[in-house]
Amino acid sequence: MKRLVEVKGVSNQFSDKTVCLLFYEPSTRTRISFQQACIKLGAKVVGTENAKEFSSAIKGESLVDTIRVANALQFDCVVLRSDVDGGAFEAAEVSKIPIINAGDGSGQHPTQALLDLLTIYQHFKKIDNLKVALVGDLKNGRTTRSLAYLLGKFKGVEVCLAAPDNLQMKDDILEYLERHNVKVSKVSKLADCAGEVDVIYLTRAQKERMKGKQKLNGQNVSINEKVLEKIKPNSIILHPLPRSDGFNELPERFTDDSRVHIFDQVENGLYARMALLKMVLS
Ligand code: NCD
């Protein structure tokens, strides 16, 4: 897909296909990269952002009815960002056309994990035997849940979960990792594993998913000069974005550090989503 974009720019392979984008939660990258992926493949895109307000959801229509509508209108695929855990499964159950999960509440974000894995692979030319630190709000963030899931499919991977005690990874993923023989360690300070890992995957505090006001102390799950010094020269620092001031996990001044690959992730999101759409639309 990278070659296709670089050499041809746009293909017309799927010019007879239409994709429906339904986004019930805010999104920048995921939404515009899916749109761009459709355009690069020649497919047409229809949809709504902020579907909670701009669609009939505000009149009380259920997700499954909206999915039935997309089926009746003969779309070839729906890209769905749902605001509830399991929303994509619910949608798929009533749909004859494919549903791509573009994030479901604090559940999963599989296409983010694909692009993350692609970025890691590009750098190390392997996934097996890598040590990966998942950092930040592991309880409410869906990106680290999906990345942990994919990492469990490789051999010899070690995962260090660096999170404040009340925001640690939930049991379902811990059990999954155990079943897949992934060596897992938990720390409350990124500094305690920063020097040993190949990949540091930072995440923001998911304030919108936290009940009540919580005091956020990001100091232990953020990059600062001292932590950066510990990180190996060939390790990489990733973040699904948006980075935010909740933890201030990746301050602006570190953006140009050669180990930071956050915009390669965004670019790879285009290729990964194009590849997935091609599979689904073929
Ligand atoms: C993430 C998401 O929506 O889960 N953003 C993204 O898709 N890159 C991460 C986040 O919101 O923290």
GROMACS .gro file of C-alpha atoms and ligand atoms in nm:
model
  294
    1MET     CA    1   0.000   0.000   0.000
    2LYS     CA    2   0.289   0.234   0.074
    3ARG     CA    3   0.423   0.162  -0.274
    4LEU     CA    4   0.081   0.213  -0.427
    5VAL     CA    5   0.050   0.554  -0.262
    6GLU     CA    6   0.405   0.656  -0.351
    7VAL     CA    7   0.402   0.537  -0.710
    8LYS     CA    8   0.041   0.569  -0.822
    9GLY     CA    9  -0.109   0.808  -0.570
   10VAL     CA   10  -0.465   0.686  -0.617
   11SER     CA   11  -0.603   0.361  -0.753
   12ASN     CA   12  -0.944   0.316  -0.909
   13GLN     CA   13  -0.968  -0.049  -0.814
   14PHE     CA   14  -1.267   0.001  -0.586
   15SER     CA   15  -1.445   0.281  -0.771
   16ASP     CA   16  -1.769   0.081  -0.761
   17LYS     CA   17  -1.763   0.050  -0.379
   18THR     CA   18  -1.907   0.276  -0.111
   19VAL     CA   19  -1.804   0.276   0.252
   20CYS     CA   20  -2.016   0.416   0.536
   21LEU     CA   21  -1.829   0.577   0.825
   22LEU     CA   22  -2.025   0.604   1.151
   23PHE     CA   23  -1.839   0.773   1.436
   24TYR     CA   24  -2.020   0.797   1.770
   25GLU     CA   25  -1.711   0.927   1.952
   26PRO     CA   26  -1.464   1.202   1.866
   27SER     CA   27  -1.180   1.107   1.636
   28THR     CA   28  -0.918   1.281   1.425
   29ARG     CA   29  -0.669   1.025   1.294
   30THR     CA   30  -0.884   0.719   1.273
   31ARG     CA   31  -1.164   0.895   1.089
   32ILE     CA   32  -0.961   1.095   0.841
   33SER     CA   33  -0.719   0.810   0.776
   34PHE     CA   34  -1.008   0.574   0.697
   35GLN     CA   35  -1.148   0.841   0.465
   36GLN     CA   36  -0.812   0.892   0.302
   37ALA     CA   37  -0.764   0.514   0.273
   38CYS     CA   38  -1.097   0.487   0.088
   39ILE     CA   39  -1.002   0.774  -0.144
   40LYS     CA   40  -0.662   0.619  -0.220
   41LEU     CA   41  -0.836   0.293  -0.314
   42GLY     CA   42  -1.090   0.474  -0.530
   43ALA     CA   43  -1.386   0.390  -0.304
   44LYS     CA   44  -1.647   0.650  -0.214
   45VAL     CA   45  -1.714   0.751   0.143
   46VAL     CA   46  -2.036   0.858   0.311
   47GLY     CA   47  -2.090   0.904   0.680
   48THR     CA   48  -2.129   1.106   0.990
   49GLU     CA   49  -1.893   1.226   1.256
   50ASN     CA   50  -2.033   1.297   1.599
   51ALA     CA   51  -2.309   1.046   1.522
   52LYS     CA   52  -2.438   1.075   1.877
   53GLU     CA   53  -2.567   1.422   1.789
   54PHE     CA   54  -2.576   1.435   1.409
   55SER     CA   55  -2.754   1.103   1.350
   56SER     CA   56  -3.091   0.969   1.459
   57ALA     CA   57  -2.917   0.839   1.772
   58ILE     CA   58  -3.021   1.167   1.930
   59LYS     CA   59  -3.384   1.078   1.855
   60GLY     CA   60  -3.336   0.746   2.030
   61GLU     CA   61  -3.252   0.519   1.737
   62SER     CA   62  -3.057   0.210   1.840
   63LEU     CA   63  -2.718   0.123   1.694
   64VAL     CA   64  -2.856  -0.196   1.542
   65ASP     CA   65  -3.129  -0.007   1.358
   66THR     CA   66  -2.872   0.235   1.214
   67ILE     CA   67  -2.666  -0.064   1.099
   68ARG     CA   68  -2.977  -0.217   0.936
   69VAL     CA   69  -3.021   0.116   0.754
   70ALA     CA   70  -2.662   0.101   0.623
   71ASN     CA   71  -2.734  -0.255   0.501
   72ALA     CA   72  -3.056  -0.150   0.329
   73LEU     CA   73  -2.872   0.134   0.155
   74GLN     CA   74  -2.633  -0.118  -0.004
   75PHE     CA   75  -2.306   0.004   0.139
   76ASP     CA   76  -2.019  -0.239   0.096
   77CYS     CA   77  -1.878  -0.191   0.444
   78VAL     CA   78  -1.931   0.010   0.764
   79VAL     CA   79  -1.644   0.162   0.963
   80LEU     CA   80  -1.783   0.205   1.312
   81ARG     CA   81  -1.655   0.395   1.612
   82SER     CA   82  -1.896   0.307   1.887
   83ASP     CA   83  -1.912   0.470   2.228
   84VAL     CA   84  -1.990   0.142   2.405
   85ASP     CA   85  -1.775  -0.163   2.475
   86GLY     CA   86  -1.881  -0.440   2.243
   87GLY     CA   87  -2.059  -0.198   2.004
   88ALA     CA   88  -1.884  -0.344   1.701
   89PHE     CA   89  -1.992  -0.699   1.792
   90GLU     CA   90  -2.348  -0.585   1.844
   91ALA     CA   91  -2.342  -0.419   1.502
   92ALA     CA   92  -2.187  -0.721   1.332
   93GLU     CA   93  -2.458  -0.947   1.468
   94VAL     CA   94  -2.729  -0.774   1.265
   95SER     CA   95  -2.516  -0.686   0.962
   96LYS     CA   96  -2.468  -0.872   0.636
   97ILE     CA   97  -2.203  -0.623   0.528
   98PRO     CA   98  -1.866  -0.617   0.705
   99ILE     CA   99  -1.826  -0.398   1.014
  100ILE     CA  100  -1.476  -0.264   1.084
  101ASN     CA  101  -1.423  -0.175   1.449
  102ALA     CA  102  -1.267   0.172   1.462
  103GLY     CA  103  -1.277   0.170   1.843
  104ASP     CA  104  -1.554   0.062   2.080
  105GLY     CA  105  -1.568   0.249   2.410
  106SER     CA  106  -1.295   0.122   2.636
  107GLY     CA  107  -1.305  -0.214   2.458
  108GLN     CA  108  -1.080  -0.256   2.156
  109HIS     CA  109  -0.915  -0.059   1.878
  110PRO     CA  110  -0.790  -0.327   1.641
  111THR     CA  111  -0.685  -0.112   1.345
  112GLN     CA  112  -0.471   0.099   1.578
  113ALA     CA  113  -0.300  -0.220   1.693
  114LEU     CA  114  -0.234  -0.321   1.332
  115LEU     CA  115  -0.064   0.009   1.256
  116ASP     CA  116   0.129  -0.004   1.583
  117LEU     CA  117   0.252  -0.352   1.501
  118LEU     CA  118   0.348  -0.241   1.150
  119THR     CA  119   0.549   0.048   1.296
  120ILE     CA  120   0.728  -0.182   1.541
  121TYR     CA  121   0.796  -0.434   1.263
  122GLN     CA  122   0.934  -0.165   1.030
  123HIS     CA  123   1.188  -0.068   1.291
  124PHE     CA  124   1.296  -0.408   1.426
  125LYS     CA  125   1.210  -0.632   1.127
  126LYS     CA  126   1.054  -0.870   1.378
  127ILE     CA  127   0.804  -0.885   1.663
  128ASP     CA  128   0.917  -1.209   1.830
  129ASN     CA  129   1.128  -1.169   2.144
  130LEU     CA  130   1.072  -0.794   2.179
  131LYS     CA  131   1.015  -0.630   2.515
  132VAL     CA  132   0.730  -0.381   2.511
  133ALA     CA  133   0.626  -0.136   2.782
  134LEU     CA  134   0.260  -0.034   2.773
  135VAL     CA  135   0.235   0.287   2.969
  136GLY     CA  136  -0.033   0.515   3.112
  137ASP     CA  137  -0.407   0.463   3.148
  138LEU     CA  138  -0.420   0.091   3.071
  139LYS     CA  139  -0.758   0.048   3.236
  140ASN     CA  140  -0.962   0.281   3.018
  141GLY     CA  141  -0.752   0.299   2.701
  142ARG     CA  142  -0.847   0.061   2.421
  143THR     CA  143  -0.525   0.094   2.219
  144THR     CA  144  -0.304  -0.089   2.467
  145ARG     CA  145  -0.569  -0.358   2.510
  146SER     CA  146  -0.566  -0.431   2.137
  147LEU     CA  147  -0.188  -0.409   2.109
  148ALA     CA  148  -0.148  -0.652   2.400
  149TYR     CA  149  -0.387  -0.885   2.220
  150LEU     CA  150  -0.182  -0.882   1.898
  151LEU     CA  151   0.151  -0.911   2.082
  152GLY     CA  152   0.020  -1.230   2.241
  153LYS     CA  153   0.020  -1.391   1.898
  154PHE     CA  154   0.402  -1.373   1.871
  155LYS     CA  155   0.679  -1.574   2.039
  156GLY     CA  156   0.891  -1.470   2.332
  157VAL     CA  157   0.733  -1.126   2.371
  158GLU     CA  158   0.763  -0.965   2.713
  159VAL     CA  159   0.525  -0.696   2.828
  160CYS     CA  160   0.583  -0.446   3.107
  161LEU     CA  161   0.266  -0.271   3.224
  162ALA     CA  162   0.357   0.069   3.365
  163ALA     CA  163   0.050   0.236   3.513
  164PRO     CA  164  -0.078   0.403   3.829
  165ASP     CA  165  -0.227   0.130   4.054
  166ASN     CA  166  -0.587   0.241   3.990
  167LEU     CA  167  -0.538   0.244   3.612
  168GLN     CA  168  -0.375  -0.096   3.558
  169MET     CA  169  -0.470  -0.335   3.277
  170LYS     CA  170  -0.796  -0.521   3.335
  171ASP     CA  171  -0.807  -0.892   3.414
  172ASP     CA  172  -0.944  -1.009   3.078
  173ILE     CA  173  -0.626  -0.899   2.898
  174LEU     CA  174  -0.401  -1.022   3.181
  175GLU     CA  175  -0.564  -1.365   3.157
  176TYR     CA  176  -0.527  -1.362   2.778
  177LEU     CA  177  -0.155  -1.280   2.806
  178GLU     CA  178  -0.107  -1.557   3.059
  179ARG     CA  179  -0.282  -1.809   2.834
  180HIS     CA  180  -0.048  -1.705   2.552
  181ASN     CA  181   0.264  -1.743   2.766
  182VAL     CA  182   0.355  -1.375   2.752
  183LYS     CA  183   0.585  -1.278   3.036
  184VAL     CA  184   0.415  -0.985   3.211
  185SER     CA  185   0.549  -0.751   3.476
  186LYS     CA  186   0.371  -0.460   3.642
  187VAL     CA  187   0.537  -0.143   3.761
  188SER     CA  188   0.402   0.191   3.878
  189LYS     CA  189   0.693   0.391   3.737
  190LEU     CA  190   0.800   0.394   3.373
  191ALA     CA  191   1.154   0.464   3.499
  192ASP     CA  192   1.161   0.110   3.644
  193CYS     CA  193   1.148  -0.057   3.303
  194ALA     CA  194   1.246   0.220   3.055
  195GLY     CA  195   1.605   0.096   3.026
  196GLU     CA  196   1.513  -0.265   2.951
  197VAL     CA  197   1.246  -0.243   2.685
  198ASP     CA  198   1.259  -0.210   2.305
  199VAL     CA  199   0.927  -0.031   2.270
  200ILE     CA  200   0.777   0.232   2.497
  201TYR     CA  201   0.409   0.277   2.416
  202LEU     CA  202   0.273   0.584   2.593
  203THR     CA  203  -0.095   0.666   2.637
  204ARG     CA  204  -0.294   0.958   2.771
  205ALA     CA  205  -0.527   0.968   3.070
  206GLN     CA  206  -0.874   0.883   2.935
  207LYS     CA  207  -1.042   1.158   3.136
  208GLU     CA  208  -1.374   1.120   2.956
  209ARG     CA  209  -1.400   0.760   3.079
  210MET     CA  210  -1.319   0.833   3.442
  211LYS     CA  211  -1.602   0.860   3.688
  212GLY     CA  212  -1.596   1.180   3.890
  213LYS     CA  213  -1.288   1.398   3.915
  214GLN     CA  214  -0.969   1.201   3.965
  215LYS     CA  215  -0.637   1.343   4.064
  216LEU     CA  216  -0.403   1.263   3.781
  217ASN     CA  217  -0.043   1.232   3.867
  218GLY     CA  218   0.134   1.163   3.542
  219GLN     CA  219   0.485   1.208   3.669
  220ASN     CA  220   0.556   0.835   3.686
  221VAL     CA  221   0.413   0.748   3.345
  222SER     CA  222   0.563   1.031   3.142
  223ILE     CA  223   0.879   1.098   2.951
  224ASN     CA  224   1.116   1.344   3.111
  225GLU     CA  225   1.488   1.406   3.066
  226LYS     CA  226   1.583   1.147   3.328
  227VAL     CA  227   1.366   0.872   3.179
  228LEU     CA  228   1.481   0.956   2.828
  229GLU     CA  229   1.841   0.908   2.932
  230LYS     CA  230   1.764   0.550   3.038
  231ILE     CA  231   1.599   0.453   2.708
  232LYS     CA  232   1.828   0.253   2.476
  233PRO     CA  233   1.944   0.427   2.154
  234ASN     CA  234   1.771   0.168   1.934
  235SER     CA  235   1.444   0.159   2.129
  236ILE     CA  236   1.136   0.335   1.999
  237ILE     CA  237   0.878   0.555   2.165
  238LEU     CA  238   0.523   0.531   2.035
  239HIS     CA  239   0.192   0.698   2.118
  240PRO     CA  240  -0.145   0.646   1.948
  241LEU     CA  241  -0.218   1.020   1.989
  242PRO     CA  242  -0.374   1.246   2.093
  243ARG     CA  243  -0.116   1.324   2.361
  244SER     CA  244  -0.264   1.541   2.628
  245ASP     CA  245  -0.198   1.746   2.935
  246GLY     CA  246  -0.365   1.495   3.173
  247PHE     CA  247  -0.041   1.304   3.227
  248ASN     CA  248   0.162   1.525   2.990
  249GLU     CA  249   0.314   1.190   2.891
  250LEU     CA  250   0.514   1.308   2.591
  251PRO     CA  251   0.594   1.677   2.620
  252GLU     CA  252   0.634   1.871   2.294
  253ARG     CA  253   1.008   1.924   2.351
  254PHE     CA  254   1.075   1.553   2.292
  255THR     CA  255   0.891   1.531   1.959
  256ASP     CA  256   1.206   1.540   1.748
  257ASP     CA  257   1.400   1.281   1.947
  258SER     CA  258   1.507   1.017   1.693
  259ARG     CA  259   1.345   0.743   1.903
  260VAL     CA  260   1.001   0.902   1.879
  261HIS     CA  261   0.800   0.753   1.589
  262ILE     CA  262   0.453   0.892   1.651
  263PHE     CA  263   0.399   1.033   1.304
  264ASP     CA  264   0.526   0.715   1.138
  265GLN     CA  265   0.242   0.548   1.324
  266VAL     CA  266  -0.005   0.792   1.170
  267GLU     CA  267   0.135   0.729   0.821
  268ASN     CA  268   0.124   0.354   0.874
  269GLY     CA  269  -0.239   0.393   0.974
  270LEU     CA  270  -0.315   0.490   0.617
  271TYR     CA  271  -0.143   0.181   0.474
  272ALA     CA  272  -0.282  -0.060   0.733
  273ARG     CA  273  -0.637   0.067   0.681
  274MET     CA  274  -0.600   0.056   0.303
  275ALA     CA  275  -0.485  -0.306   0.328
  276LEU     CA  276  -0.775  -0.398   0.553
  277LEU     CA  277  -1.030  -0.222   0.331
  278LYS     CA  278  -0.887  -0.399   0.028
  279MET     CA  279  -0.937  -0.736   0.196
  280VAL     CA  280  -1.288  -0.649   0.303
  281LEU     CA  281  -1.399  -0.496  -0.027
  282SER     CA  282  -1.245  -0.761  -0.258
  283NCD     C1  283  -0.700   0.658   2.041
  283NCD     C2  284  -0.844   0.616   2.059
  283NCD     O1  285  -0.934   0.677   2.001
  283NCD     O2  286  -0.861   0.517   2.127
  283NCD     N1  287  -0.682   0.750   1.939
  283NCD     C3  288  -0.658   0.700   1.815
  283NCD     O3  289  -0.742   0.638   1.755
  283NCD     N2  290  -0.536   0.716   1.765
  283NCD     C4  291  -0.632   0.697   2.165
  283NCD     C5  292  -0.698   0.790   2.262
  283NCD     O4  293  -0.804   0.844   2.240
  283NCD     O5  294  -0.633   0.808   2.366
   0.00000   0.00000   0.00000
